[in-house]
Tab-separated table of C-alpha atoms and ligand atoms in Angstrom:
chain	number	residue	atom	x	y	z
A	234	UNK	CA	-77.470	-75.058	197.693
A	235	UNK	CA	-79.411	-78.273	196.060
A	236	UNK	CA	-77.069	-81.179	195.083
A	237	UNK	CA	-77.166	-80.000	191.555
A	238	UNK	CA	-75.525	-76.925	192.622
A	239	UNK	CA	-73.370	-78.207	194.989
A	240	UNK	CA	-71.606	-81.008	192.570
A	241	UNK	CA	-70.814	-77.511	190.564
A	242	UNK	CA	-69.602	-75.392	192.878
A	243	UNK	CA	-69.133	-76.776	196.514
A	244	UNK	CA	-66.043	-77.092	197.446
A	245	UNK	CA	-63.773	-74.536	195.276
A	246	UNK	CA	-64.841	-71.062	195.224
A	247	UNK	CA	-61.892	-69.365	192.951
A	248	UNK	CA	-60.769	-65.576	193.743
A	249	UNK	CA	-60.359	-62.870	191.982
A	250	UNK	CA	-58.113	-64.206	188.638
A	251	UNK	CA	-58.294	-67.752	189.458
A	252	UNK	CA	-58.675	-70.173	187.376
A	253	UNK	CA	-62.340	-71.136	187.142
A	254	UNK	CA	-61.697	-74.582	186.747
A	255	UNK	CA	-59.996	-77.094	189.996
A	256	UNK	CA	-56.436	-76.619	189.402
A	257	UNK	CA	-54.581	-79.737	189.499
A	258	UNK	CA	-51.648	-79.210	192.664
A	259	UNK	CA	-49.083	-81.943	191.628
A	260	UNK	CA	-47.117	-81.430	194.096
A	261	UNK	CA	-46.462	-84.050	197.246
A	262	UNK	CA	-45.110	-80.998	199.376
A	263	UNK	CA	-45.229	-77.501	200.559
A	264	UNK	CA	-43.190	-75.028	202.040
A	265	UNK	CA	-43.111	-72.684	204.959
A	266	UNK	CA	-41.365	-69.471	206.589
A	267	UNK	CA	-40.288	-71.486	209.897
A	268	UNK	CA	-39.984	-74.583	212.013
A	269	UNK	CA	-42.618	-73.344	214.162
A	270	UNK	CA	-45.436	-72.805	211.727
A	271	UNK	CA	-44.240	-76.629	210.465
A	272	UNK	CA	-44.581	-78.014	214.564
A	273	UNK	CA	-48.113	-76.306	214.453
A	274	UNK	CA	-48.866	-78.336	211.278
A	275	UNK	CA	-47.737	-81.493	212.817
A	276	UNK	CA	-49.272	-80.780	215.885
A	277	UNK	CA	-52.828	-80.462	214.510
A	278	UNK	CA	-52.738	-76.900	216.213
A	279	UNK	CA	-53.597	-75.530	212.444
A	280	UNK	CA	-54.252	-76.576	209.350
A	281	UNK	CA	-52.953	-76.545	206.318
A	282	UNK	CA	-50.825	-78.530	203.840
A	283	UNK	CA	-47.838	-79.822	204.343
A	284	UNK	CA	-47.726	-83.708	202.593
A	285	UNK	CA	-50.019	-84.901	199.851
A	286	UNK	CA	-50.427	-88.314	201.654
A	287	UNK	CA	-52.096	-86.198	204.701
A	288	UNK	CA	-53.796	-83.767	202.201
A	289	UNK	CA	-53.538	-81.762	199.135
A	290	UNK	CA	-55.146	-78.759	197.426
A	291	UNK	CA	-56.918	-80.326	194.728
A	292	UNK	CA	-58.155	-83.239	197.079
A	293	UNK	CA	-58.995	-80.854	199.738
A	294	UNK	CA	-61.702	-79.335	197.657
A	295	UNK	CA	-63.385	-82.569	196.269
A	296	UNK	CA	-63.406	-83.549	199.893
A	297	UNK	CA	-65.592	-80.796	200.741
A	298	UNK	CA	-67.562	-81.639	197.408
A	299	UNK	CA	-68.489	-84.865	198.827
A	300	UNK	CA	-68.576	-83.678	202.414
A	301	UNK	CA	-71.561	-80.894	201.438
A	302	UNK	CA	-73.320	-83.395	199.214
A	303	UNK	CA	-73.672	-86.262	201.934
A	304	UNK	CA	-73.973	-83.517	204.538
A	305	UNK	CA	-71.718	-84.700	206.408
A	306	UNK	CA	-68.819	-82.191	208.572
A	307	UNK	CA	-65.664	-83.447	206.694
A	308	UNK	CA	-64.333	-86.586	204.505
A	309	UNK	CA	-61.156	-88.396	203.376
A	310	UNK	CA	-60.798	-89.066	199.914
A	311	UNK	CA	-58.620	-92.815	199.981
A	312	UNK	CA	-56.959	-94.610	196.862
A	313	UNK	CA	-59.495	-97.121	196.239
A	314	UNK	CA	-63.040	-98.112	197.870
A	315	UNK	CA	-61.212	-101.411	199.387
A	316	UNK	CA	-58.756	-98.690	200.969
A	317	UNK	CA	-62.299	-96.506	202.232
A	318	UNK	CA	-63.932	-99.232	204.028
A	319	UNK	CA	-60.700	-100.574	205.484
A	320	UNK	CA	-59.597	-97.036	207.021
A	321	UNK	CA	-63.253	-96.332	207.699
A	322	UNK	CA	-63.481	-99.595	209.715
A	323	UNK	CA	-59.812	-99.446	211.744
A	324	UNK	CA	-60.138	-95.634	212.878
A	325	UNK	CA	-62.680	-97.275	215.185
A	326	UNK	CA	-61.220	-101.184	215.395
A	327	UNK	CA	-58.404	-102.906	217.131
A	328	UNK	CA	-57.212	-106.312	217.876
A	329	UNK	CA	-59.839	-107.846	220.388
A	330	UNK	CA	-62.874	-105.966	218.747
A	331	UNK	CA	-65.985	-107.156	217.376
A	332	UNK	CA	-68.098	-105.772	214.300
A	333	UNK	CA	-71.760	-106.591	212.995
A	334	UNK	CA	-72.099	-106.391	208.955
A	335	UNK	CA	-74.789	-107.162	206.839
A	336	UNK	CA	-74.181	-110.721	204.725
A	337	UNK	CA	-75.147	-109.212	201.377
A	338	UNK	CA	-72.348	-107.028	200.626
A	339	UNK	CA	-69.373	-106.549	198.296
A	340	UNK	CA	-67.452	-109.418	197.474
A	341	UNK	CA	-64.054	-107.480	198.231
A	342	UNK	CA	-65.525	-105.718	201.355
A	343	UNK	CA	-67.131	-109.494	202.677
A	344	UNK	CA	-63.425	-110.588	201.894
A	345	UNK	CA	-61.748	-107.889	203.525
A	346	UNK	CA	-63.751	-108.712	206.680
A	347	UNK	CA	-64.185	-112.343	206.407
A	348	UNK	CA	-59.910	-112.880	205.808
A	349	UNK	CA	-58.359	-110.082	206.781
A	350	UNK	CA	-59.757	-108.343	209.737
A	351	UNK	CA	-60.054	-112.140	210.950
A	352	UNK	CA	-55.921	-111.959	210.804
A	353	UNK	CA	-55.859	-108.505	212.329
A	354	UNK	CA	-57.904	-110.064	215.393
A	355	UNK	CA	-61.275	-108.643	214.674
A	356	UNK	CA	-64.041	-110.752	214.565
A	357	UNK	CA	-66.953	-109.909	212.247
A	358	UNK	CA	-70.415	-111.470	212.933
A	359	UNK	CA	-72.601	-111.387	209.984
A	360	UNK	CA	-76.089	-111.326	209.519
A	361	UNK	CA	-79.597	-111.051	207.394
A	362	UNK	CA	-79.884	-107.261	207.058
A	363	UNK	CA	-83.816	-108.507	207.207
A	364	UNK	CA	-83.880	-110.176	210.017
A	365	UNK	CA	-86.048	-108.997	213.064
A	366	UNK	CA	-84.372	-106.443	215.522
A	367	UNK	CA	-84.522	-108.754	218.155
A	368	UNK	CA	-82.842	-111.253	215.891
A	369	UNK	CA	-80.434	-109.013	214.855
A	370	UNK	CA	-79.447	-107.626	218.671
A	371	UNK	CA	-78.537	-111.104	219.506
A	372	UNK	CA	-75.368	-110.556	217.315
A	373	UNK	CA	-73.832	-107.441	219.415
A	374	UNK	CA	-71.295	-108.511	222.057
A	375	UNK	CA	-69.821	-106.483	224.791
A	376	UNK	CA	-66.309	-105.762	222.271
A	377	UNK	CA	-68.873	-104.875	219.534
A	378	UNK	CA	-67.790	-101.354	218.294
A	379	UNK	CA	-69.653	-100.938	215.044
A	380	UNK	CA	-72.320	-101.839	212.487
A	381	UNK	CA	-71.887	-102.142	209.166
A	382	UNK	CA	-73.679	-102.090	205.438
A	383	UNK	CA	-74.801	-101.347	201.921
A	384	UNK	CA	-77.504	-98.693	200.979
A	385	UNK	CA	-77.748	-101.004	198.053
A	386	UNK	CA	-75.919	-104.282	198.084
A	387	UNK	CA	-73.612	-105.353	195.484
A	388	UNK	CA	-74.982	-107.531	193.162
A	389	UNK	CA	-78.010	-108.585	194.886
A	390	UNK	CA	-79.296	-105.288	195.165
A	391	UNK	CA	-81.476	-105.784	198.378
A	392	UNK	CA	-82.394	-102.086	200.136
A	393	UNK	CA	-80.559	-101.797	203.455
A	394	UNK	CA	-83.237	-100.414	206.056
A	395	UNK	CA	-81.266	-97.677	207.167
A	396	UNK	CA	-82.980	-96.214	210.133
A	397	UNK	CA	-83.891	-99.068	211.469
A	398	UNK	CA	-80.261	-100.171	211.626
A	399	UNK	CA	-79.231	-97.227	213.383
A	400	UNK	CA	-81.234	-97.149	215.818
A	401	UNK	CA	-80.497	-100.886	216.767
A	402	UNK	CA	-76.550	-99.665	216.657
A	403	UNK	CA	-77.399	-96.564	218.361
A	404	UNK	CA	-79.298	-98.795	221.301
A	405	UNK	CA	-76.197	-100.771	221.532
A	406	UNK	CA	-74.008	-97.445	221.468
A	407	UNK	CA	-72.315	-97.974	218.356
A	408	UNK	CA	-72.281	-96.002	215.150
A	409	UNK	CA	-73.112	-97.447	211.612
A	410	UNK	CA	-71.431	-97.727	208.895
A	411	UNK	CA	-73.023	-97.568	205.369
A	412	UNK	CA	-71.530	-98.009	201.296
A	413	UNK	CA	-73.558	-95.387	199.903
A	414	UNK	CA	-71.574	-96.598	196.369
A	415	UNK	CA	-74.500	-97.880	194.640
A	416	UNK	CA	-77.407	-94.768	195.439
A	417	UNK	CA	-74.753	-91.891	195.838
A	418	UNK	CA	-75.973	-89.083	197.623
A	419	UNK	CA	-78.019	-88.035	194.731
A	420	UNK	CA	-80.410	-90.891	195.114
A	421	UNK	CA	-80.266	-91.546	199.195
A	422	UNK	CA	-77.887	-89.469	201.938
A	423	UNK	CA	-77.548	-92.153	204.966
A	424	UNK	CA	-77.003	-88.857	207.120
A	425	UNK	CA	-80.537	-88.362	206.821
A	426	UNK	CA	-81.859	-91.227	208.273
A	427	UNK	CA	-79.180	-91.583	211.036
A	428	UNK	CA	-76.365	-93.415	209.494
A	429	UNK	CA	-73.393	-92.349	210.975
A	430	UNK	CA	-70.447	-92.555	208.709
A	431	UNK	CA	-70.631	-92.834	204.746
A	432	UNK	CA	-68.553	-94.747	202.770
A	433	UNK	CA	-67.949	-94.685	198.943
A	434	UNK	CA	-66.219	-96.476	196.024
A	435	UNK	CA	-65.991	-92.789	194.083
A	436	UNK	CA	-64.293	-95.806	191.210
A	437	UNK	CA	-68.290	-96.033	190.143
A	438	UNK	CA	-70.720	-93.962	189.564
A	439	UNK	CA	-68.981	-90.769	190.964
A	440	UNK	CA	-66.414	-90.905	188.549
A	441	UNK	CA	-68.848	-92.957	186.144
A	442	UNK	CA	-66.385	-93.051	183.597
A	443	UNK	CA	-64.030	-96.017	184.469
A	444	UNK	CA	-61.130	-93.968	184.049
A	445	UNK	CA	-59.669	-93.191	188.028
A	446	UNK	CA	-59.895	-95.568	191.145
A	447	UNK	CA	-60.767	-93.786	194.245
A	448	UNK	CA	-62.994	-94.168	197.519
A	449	UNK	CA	-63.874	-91.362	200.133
A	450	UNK	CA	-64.944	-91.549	203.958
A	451	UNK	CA	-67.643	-89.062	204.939
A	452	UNK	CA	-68.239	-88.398	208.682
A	453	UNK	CA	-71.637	-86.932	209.982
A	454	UNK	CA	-69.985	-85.540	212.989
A	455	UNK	CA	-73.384	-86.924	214.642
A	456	UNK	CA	-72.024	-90.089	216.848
A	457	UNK	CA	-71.170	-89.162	220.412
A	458	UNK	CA	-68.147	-91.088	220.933
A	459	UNK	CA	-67.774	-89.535	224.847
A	460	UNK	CA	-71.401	-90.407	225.164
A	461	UNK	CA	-70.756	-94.071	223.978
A	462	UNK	CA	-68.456	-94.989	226.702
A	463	UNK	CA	-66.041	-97.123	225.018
A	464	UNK	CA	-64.188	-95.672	222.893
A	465	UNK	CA	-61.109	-94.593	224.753
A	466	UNK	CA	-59.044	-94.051	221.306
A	467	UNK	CA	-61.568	-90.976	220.696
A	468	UNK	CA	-61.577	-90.071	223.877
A	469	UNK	CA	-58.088	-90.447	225.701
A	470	UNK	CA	-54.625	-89.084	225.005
A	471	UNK	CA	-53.624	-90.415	221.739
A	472	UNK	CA	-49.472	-90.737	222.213
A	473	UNK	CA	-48.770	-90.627	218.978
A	474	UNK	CA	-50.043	-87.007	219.118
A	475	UNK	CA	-48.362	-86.010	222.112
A	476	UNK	CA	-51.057	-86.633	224.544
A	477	UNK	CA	-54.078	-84.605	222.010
A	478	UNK	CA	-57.599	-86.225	222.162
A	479	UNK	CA	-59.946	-86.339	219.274
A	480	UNK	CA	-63.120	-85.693	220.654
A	481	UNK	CA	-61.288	-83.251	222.804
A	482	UNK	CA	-60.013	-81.197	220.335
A	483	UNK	CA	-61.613	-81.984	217.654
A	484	UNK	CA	-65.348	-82.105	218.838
A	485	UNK	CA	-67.605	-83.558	215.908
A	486	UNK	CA	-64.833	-83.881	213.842
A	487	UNK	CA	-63.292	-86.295	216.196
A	488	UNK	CA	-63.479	-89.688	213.619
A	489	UNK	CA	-62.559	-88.065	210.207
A	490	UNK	CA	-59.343	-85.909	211.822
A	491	UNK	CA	-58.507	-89.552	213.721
A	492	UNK	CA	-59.371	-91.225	210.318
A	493	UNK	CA	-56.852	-89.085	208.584
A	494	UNK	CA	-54.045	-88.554	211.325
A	495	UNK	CA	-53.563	-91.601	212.454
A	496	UNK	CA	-54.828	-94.644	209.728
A	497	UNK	CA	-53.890	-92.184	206.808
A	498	UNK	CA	-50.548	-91.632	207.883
A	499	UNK	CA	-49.525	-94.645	209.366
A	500	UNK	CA	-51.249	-96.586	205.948
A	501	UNK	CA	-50.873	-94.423	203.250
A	502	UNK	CA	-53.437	-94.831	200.778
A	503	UNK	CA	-54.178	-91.318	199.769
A	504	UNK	CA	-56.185	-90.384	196.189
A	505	UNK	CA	-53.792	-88.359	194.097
A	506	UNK	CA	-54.041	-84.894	192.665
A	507	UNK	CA	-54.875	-86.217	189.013
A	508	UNK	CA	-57.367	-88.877	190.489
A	509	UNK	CA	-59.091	-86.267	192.646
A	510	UNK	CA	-59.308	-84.273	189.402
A	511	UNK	CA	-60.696	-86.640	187.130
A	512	UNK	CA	-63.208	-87.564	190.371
A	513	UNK	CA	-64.383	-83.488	190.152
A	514	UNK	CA	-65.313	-83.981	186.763
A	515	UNK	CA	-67.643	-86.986	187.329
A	516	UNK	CA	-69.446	-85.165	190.285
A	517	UNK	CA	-70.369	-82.287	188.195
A	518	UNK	CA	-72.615	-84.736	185.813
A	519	UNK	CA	-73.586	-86.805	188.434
A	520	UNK	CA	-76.918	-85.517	189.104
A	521	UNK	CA	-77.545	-85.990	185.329
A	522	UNK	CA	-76.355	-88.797	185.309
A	523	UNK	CA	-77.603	-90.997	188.229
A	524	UNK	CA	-81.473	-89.638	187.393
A	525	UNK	CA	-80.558	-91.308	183.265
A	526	UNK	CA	-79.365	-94.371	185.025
A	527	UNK	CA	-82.619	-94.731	187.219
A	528	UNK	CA	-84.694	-93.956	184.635
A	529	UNK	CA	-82.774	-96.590	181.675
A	530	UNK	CA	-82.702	-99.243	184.822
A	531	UNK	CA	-86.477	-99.416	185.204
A	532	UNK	CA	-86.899	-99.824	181.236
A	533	UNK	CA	-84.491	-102.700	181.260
A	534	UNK	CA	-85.791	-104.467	184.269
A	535	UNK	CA	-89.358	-104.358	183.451
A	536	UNK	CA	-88.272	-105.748	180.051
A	537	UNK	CA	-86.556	-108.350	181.918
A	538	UNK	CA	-89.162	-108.934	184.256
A	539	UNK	CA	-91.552	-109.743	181.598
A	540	UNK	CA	-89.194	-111.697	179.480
A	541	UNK	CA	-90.613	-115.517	179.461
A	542	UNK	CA	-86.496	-116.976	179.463
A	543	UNK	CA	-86.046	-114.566	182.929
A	544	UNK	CA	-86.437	-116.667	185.739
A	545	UNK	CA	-86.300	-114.030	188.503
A	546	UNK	CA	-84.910	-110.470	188.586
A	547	UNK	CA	-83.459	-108.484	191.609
A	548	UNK	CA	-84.434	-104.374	190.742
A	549	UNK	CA	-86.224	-103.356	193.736
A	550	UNK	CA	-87.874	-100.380	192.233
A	551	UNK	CA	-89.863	-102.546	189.714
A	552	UNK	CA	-93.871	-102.929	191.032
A	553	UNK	CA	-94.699	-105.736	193.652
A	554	UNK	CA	-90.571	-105.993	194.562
A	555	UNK	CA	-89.575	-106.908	198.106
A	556	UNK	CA	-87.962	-103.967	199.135
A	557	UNK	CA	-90.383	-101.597	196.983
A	558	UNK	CA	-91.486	-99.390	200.529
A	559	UNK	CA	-87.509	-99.437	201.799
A	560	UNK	CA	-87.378	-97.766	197.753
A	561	UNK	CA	-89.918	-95.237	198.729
A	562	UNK	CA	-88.541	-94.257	201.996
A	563	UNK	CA	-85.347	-94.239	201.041
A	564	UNK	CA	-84.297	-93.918	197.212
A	565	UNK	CA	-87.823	-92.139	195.896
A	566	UNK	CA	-85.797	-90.538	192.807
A	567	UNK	CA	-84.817	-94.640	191.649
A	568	UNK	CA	-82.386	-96.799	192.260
A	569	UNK	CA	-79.635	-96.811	190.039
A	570	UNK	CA	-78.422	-98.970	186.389
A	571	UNK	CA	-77.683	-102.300	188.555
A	572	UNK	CA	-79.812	-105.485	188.673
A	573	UNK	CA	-79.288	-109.050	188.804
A	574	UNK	CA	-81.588	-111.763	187.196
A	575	UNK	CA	-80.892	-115.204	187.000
A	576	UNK	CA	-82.174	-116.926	183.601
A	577	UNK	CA	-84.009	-120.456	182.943
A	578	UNK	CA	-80.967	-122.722	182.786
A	579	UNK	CA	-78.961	-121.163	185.356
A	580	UNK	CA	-74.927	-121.023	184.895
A	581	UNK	CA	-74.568	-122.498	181.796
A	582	UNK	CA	-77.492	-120.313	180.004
A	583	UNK	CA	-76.171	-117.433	181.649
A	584	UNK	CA	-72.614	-118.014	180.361
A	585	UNK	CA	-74.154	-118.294	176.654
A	586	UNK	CA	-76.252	-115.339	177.133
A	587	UNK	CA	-73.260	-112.905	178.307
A	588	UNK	CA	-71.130	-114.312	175.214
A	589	UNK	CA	-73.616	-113.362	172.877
A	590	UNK	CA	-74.157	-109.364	174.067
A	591	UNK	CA	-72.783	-107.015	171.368
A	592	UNK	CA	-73.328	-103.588	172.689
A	593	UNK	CA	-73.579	-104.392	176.553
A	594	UNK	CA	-69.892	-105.400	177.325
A	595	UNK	CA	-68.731	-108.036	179.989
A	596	UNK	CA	-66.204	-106.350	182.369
A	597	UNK	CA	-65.105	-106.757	185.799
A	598	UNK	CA	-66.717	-103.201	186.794
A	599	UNK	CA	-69.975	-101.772	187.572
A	600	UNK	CA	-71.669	-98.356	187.716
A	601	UNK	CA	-70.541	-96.973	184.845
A	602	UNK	CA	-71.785	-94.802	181.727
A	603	UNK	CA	-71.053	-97.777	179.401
A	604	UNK	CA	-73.611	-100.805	180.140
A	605	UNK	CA	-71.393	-104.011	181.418
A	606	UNK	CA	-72.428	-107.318	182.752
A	607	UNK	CA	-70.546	-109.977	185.231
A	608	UNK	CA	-71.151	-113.050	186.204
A	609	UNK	CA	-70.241	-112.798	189.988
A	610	UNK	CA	-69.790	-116.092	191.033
A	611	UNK	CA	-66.911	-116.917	188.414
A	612	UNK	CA	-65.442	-113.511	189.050
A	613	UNK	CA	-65.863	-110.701	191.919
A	614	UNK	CA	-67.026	-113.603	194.023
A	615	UNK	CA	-65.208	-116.553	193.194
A	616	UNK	CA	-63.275	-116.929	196.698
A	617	UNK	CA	-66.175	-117.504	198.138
A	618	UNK	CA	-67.712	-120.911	199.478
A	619	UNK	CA	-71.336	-121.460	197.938
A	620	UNK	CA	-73.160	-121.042	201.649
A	621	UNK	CA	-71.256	-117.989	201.790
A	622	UNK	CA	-72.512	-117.029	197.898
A	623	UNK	CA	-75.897	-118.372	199.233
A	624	UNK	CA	-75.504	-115.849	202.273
A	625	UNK	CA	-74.512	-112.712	199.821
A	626	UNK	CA	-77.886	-113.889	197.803
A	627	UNK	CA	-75.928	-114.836	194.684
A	628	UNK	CA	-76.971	-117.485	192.877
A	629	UNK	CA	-74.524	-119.818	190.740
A	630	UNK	CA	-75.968	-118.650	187.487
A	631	UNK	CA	-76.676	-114.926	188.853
A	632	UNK	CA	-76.402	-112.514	186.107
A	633	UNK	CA	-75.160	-108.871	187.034
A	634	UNK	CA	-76.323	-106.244	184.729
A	635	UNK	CA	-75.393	-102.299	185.224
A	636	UNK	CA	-77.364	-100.555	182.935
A	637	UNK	CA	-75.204	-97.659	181.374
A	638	UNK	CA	-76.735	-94.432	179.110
A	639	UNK	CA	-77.133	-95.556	175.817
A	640	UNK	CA	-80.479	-95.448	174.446
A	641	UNK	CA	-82.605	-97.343	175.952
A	642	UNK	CA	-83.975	-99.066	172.957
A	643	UNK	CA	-80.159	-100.439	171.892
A	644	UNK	CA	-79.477	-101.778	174.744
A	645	UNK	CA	-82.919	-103.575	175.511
A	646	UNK	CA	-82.352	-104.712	171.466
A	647	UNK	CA	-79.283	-106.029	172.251
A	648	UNK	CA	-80.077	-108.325	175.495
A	649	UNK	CA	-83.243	-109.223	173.458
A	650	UNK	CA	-80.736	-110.770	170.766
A	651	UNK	CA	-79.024	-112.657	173.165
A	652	UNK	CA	-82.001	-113.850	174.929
A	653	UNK	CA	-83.357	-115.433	171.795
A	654	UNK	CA	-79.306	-116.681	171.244
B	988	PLP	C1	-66.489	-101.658	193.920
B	988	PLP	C2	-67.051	-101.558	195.260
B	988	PLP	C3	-66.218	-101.445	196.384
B	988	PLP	C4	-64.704	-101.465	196.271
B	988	PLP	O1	-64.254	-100.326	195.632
B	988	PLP	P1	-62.894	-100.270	194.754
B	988	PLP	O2	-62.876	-98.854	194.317
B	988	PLP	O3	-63.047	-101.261	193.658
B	988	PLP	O4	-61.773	-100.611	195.674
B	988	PLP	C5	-66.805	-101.296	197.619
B	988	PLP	N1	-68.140	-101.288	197.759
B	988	PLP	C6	-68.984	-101.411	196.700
B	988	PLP	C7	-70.457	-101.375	196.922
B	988	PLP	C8	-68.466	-101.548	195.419
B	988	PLP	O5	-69.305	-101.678	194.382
């Protein structure tokens, strides 16, 4: 099936009398004939449900959604991005282990990292996603276990060189790690170009609508953790499954059934029936919708390209743009509704132009139907120092514009107003 097709029908396939539409299961539990069939649950000997933190219907078949659109061999839908990228990152980290991650990411994922994997005992080294491969192999470390970035980086919107990035972790026997939030796999699949594992924010444009928060883990099945050599967690008697081994049992499935049996139940933070749900209905426009967003993005940011108070403007599909071949090679459909542009006058003008938007609203969200603005560094980003600002390529007076689907003309009419305000 094409992705169009897919975001329809992958996943749930209803029987004879079903209901054509997902049905919702709100239910946290399920019941069986006999203890034994329960021990074969717990023992990962067959599957099935049995708790809705470890899985339930109605998230079970958005998984496999997402799974067939990435084309990847399984995923985890989580409670949150935040909750994807940590759970991603620990079903492969522990105390004493060393990542690599791109500088220009996420404010909460360069947090999560910076703070809190720091406190956990994992050190995170990053760097310029640009830099030269030899540069960039002078980061890895014998304890590093995995690379990590965004397909497109949030807000500054630089194209992450995908293939190139997995070979260097592949050379160093690691697997990468990419955000697909931004593209979705309608625009760019990772898998494609050797990414290893996909992670999502499903809170943007996969839902699109700003109404559920969610995040999902997608697994290629693709990285040899036996081959590797050192990862004994995949590879060894796990004791908290009676002596089973992922890769063992599991074969290419090995990180997402690790990813959900261990982090997932020890952590907990599973997407609910309702959410999953609500997540099914944005995938089913999405191909619609991300091809709108591409095409209103590239009005706006030419306008704003052209427009004499614009300083400088971060769309990397627009003509003569950095990143323009990375575009080519890896986004050719567009790029998505988000730019940032920083205007003549820096903070203070930008503050004055954001107060003045009518139709364009300022929110603390991004990727969404409705076009919002932020200004990063006195919001999503404002823990961090300014070299560490400087090092996510935000500007003080960076302006962070996601281009939603109204028509075109409104909203260019409206930032024109405020402009000339
Ligand atoms: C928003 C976002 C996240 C975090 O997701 P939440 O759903 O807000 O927890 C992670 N990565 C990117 C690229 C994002 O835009």
């Amino acid at each position: 099936m094409h992705r169009e097709t897919q975001c329809l029908h992958a996943g749930y396939t209803p029987k004879n009398g079903e209901p054509r539409v997902l049905p919702i299961v709100q239910s946290t539990t399920f019941t069986y004939e006999s203890t034994d069939e329960v021990a074969r649950l717990f023992n990962l000997e067959t599957s099935g449900f049995f708790y809705t933190r470890l899985g339930n219907p109605t998230v079970d078949c958005v998984e496999k959604k997402i799974a067939a659109l990435e084309g990847g061999v399984g995923a985890m839908c989580t409670s949150s991005g935040q909750a994807a990228s940590t759970l991603a990152c620990l079903t492969i980290l522990k105390s004493g282990d060393h990542m690599v991650s791109a500088s220009s990411i996420y404010g909460g994922t360069f947090n999560l990292f910076a703070v809190t994997f720091k406190r956990l005992g994992i050190d995170v080294t990053f760097v310029d996603q640009n830099a030269t491969d030899e540069e960039l192999s002078k980061a890895f470390r014998p304890n590093t276990k995995l690379v990590y970035g965004e397909t497109l980086t949030n807000p500054s919107m630089d194209v992450l060189d995908i293939e190139r990035i997995a070979n260097l972790a592949h050379a160093h026997n690691v697997p990468l790690i990419v955000d697909n939030t931004f593209a979705t796999p309608i625009l760019c699949r990772p898998f494609d170009f050797g990414a290893d594992i996909v992670v999502h924010s499903t809170t943007k444009y996969m839902d699109g609508h700003a109404v559920q928060m969610g995040g999902v883990i997608c697994d290629s099945g693709n990285f040899d953790w036996k081959a590797a050599g050192h990862f004994p967690e995949f590879t060894e008697p796990d004791p908290s499954y009676h002596g089973l081994s992922y890769t063992g049992s599991f074969g290419k499935m090995a990180f997402i059934v690790k990813a959900r049996a261990q982090l997932m139940r020890d952590i907990g933070a599973c997407q609910t029936a309702q959410g999953a749900f609500y997540l099914n209905l944005g995938l089913e426009t999405l191909p619609l919708r991300m091809e709108r967003h591409a095409k209103n993005g590239m009005l706006v940011a030419t306008f704003l390209a052209s427009h004499p108070k614009v300083n400088a403007i971060q769309y990397p599909a627009l003509p003569g743009s950095r990143d323009l071949p990375l575009v080519t090679k890896y986004l050719p459909k567009g790029i998505c509704g988000v730019m940032s542009f920083e205007l003549q006058g820096g903070r203070e003008a930008g503050a004055r132009f954001i107060d003045h938007l009518s139709l364009v609203s300022l929110e603390v969200h991004v990727a969404d139907i409705r076009s919002c603005v932020l200004h990063p560094a006195s919001s999503t980003h404002r823990q961090l120092t300014d070299e560490q600002l400087a090092a996510c390529g935000i500007s003080p007076g960076l302006i962070r514009l996601s281009v939603g689907l109204e028509h075109p003309d409104d909203i260019i009419q409206d930032i024109s107003q405020a402009l000339d305000a």
